[in-house]
Coordinates of N, CA and C in Angstrom, one line a residue:
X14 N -2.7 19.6 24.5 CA -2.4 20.8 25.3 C -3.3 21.9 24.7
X15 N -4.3 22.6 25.4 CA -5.0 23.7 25.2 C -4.0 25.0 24.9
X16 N -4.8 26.0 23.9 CA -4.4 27.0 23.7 C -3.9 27.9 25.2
X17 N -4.6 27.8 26.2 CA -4.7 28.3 27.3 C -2.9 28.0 28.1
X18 N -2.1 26.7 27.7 CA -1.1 26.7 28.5 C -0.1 26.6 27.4
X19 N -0.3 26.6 26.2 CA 0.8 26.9 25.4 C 0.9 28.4 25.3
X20 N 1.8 29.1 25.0 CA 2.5 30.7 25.0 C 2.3 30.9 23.4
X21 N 2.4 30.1 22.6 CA 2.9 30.5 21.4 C 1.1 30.3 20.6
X22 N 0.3 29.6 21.6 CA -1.1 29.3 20.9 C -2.0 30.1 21.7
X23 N -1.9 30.5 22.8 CA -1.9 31.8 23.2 C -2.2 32.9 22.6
X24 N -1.1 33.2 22.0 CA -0.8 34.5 21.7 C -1.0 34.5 19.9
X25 N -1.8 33.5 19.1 CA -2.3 33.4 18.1 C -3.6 33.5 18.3
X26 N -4.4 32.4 19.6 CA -5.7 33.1 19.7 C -6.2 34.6 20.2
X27 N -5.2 35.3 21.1 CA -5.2 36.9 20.7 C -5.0 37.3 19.6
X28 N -4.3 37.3 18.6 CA -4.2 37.7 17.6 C -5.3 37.6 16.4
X29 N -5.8 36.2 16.3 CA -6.7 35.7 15.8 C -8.3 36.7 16.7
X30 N -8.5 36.9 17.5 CA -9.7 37.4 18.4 C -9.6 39.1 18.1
X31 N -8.5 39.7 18.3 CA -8.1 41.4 17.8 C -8.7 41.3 16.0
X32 N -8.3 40.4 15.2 CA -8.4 40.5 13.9 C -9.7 40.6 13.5
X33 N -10.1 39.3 14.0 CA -11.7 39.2 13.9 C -12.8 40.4 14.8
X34 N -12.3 41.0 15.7 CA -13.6 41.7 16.5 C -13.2 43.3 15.4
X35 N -12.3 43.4 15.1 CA -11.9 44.8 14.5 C -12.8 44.2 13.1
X36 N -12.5 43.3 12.9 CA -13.4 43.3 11.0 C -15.0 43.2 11.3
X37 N -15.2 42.3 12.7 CA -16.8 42.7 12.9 C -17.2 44.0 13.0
X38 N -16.3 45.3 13.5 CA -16.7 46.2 14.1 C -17.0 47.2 13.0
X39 N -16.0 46.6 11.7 CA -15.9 47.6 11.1 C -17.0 46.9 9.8
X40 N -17.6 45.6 9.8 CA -19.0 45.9 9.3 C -20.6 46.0 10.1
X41 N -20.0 45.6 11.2 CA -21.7 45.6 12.3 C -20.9 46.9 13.4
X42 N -20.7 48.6 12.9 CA -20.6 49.4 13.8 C -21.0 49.7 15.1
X43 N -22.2 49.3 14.8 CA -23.8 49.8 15.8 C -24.0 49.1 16.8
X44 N -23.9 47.4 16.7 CA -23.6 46.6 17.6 C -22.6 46.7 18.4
X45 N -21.6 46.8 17.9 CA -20.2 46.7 18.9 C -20.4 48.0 19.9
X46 N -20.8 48.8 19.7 CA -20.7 50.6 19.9 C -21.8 50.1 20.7
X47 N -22.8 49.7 20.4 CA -23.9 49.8 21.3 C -24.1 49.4 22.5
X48 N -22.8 47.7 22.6 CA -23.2 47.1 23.2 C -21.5 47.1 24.4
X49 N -21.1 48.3 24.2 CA -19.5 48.5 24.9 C -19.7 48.3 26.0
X50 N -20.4 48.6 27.0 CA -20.7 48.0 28.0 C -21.0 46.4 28.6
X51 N -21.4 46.1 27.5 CA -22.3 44.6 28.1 C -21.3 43.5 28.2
X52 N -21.0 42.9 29.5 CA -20.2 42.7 29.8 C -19.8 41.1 28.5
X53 N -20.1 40.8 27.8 CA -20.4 39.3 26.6 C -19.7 40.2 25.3
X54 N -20.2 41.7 25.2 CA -19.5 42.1 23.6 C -18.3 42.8 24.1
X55 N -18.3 43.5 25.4 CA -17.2 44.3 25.5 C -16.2 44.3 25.6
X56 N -15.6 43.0 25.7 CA -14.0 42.6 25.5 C -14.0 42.4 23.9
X57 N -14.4 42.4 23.4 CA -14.4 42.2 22.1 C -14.3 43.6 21.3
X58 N -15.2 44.7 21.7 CA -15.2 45.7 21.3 C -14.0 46.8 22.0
X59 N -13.1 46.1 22.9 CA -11.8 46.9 23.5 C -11.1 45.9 22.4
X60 N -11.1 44.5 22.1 CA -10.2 44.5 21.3 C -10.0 44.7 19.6
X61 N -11.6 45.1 19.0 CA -11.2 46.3 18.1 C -11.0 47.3 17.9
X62 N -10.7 48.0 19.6 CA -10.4 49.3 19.4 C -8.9 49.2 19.5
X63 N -7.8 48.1 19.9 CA -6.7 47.5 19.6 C -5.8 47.5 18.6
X64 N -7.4 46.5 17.5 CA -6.7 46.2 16.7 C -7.1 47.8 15.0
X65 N -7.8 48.2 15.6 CA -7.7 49.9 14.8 C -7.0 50.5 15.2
X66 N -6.9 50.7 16.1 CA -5.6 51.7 16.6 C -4.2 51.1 16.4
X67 N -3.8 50.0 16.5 CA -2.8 49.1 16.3 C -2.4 48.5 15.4
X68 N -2.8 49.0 14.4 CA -3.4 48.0 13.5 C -1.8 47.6 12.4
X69 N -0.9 48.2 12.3 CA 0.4 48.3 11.7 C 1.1 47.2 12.8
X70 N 1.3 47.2 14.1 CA 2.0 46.4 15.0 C 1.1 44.7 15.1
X71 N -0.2 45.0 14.8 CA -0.9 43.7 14.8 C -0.8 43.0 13.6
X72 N -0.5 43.8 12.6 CA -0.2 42.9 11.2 C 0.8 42.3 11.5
X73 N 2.1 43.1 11.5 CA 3.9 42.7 12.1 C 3.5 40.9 12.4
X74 N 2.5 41.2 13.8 CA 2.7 40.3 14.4 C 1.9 38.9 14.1
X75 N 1.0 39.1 13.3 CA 0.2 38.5 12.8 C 1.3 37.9 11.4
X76 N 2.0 38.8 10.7 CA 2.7 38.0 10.0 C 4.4 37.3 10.3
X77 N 4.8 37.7 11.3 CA 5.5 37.0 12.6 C 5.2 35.8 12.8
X78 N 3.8 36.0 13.6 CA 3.4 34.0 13.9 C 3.1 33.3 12.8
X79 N 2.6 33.6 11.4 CA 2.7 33.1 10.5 C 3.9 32.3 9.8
X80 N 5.0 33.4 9.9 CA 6.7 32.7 9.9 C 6.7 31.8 10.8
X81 N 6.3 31.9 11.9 CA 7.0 31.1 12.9 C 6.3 29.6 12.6
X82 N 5.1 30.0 12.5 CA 3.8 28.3 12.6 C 4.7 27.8 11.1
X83 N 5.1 28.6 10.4 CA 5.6 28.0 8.9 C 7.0 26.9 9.2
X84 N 8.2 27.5 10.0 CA 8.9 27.4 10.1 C 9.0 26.5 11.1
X85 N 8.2 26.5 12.3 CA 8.3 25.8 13.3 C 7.3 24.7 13.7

């Protein structure tokens, strides 16, 4: 089963995609910024503006699914 129809793998590959585009942004600034428009970086660069601004609620949840994948 693909990430795409499971709920719970899902919402680890968002999680996993917010974590990563926020740590790219915050060492290649210029690129992400540069390239906010283009339609290939710019979902990427809305989702480090997510996971900066969010960034207390995306840990939570980030260490949430980590209980869960442990436990479950």
């Amino acid at each position: 089963m693909t990430a795409l129809f499971n709920f719970q793998s899902l919402l680890l590959v968002l999680l996993l995609t917010i974590c990563t585009s926020t740590y790219a942004h915050y060492v290649f600034p210029g690129i992400m910024d540069r390239n906010k428009d283009n339609y290939l970086v710019g979902p990427f660069w809305k989702c480090a503006r997510v996971g900066e601004r969010l960034s207390p609620y995306v840990g939570i949840a980030c260490v949430v699914m980590a209980v869960v994948e442990f436990v479950g």
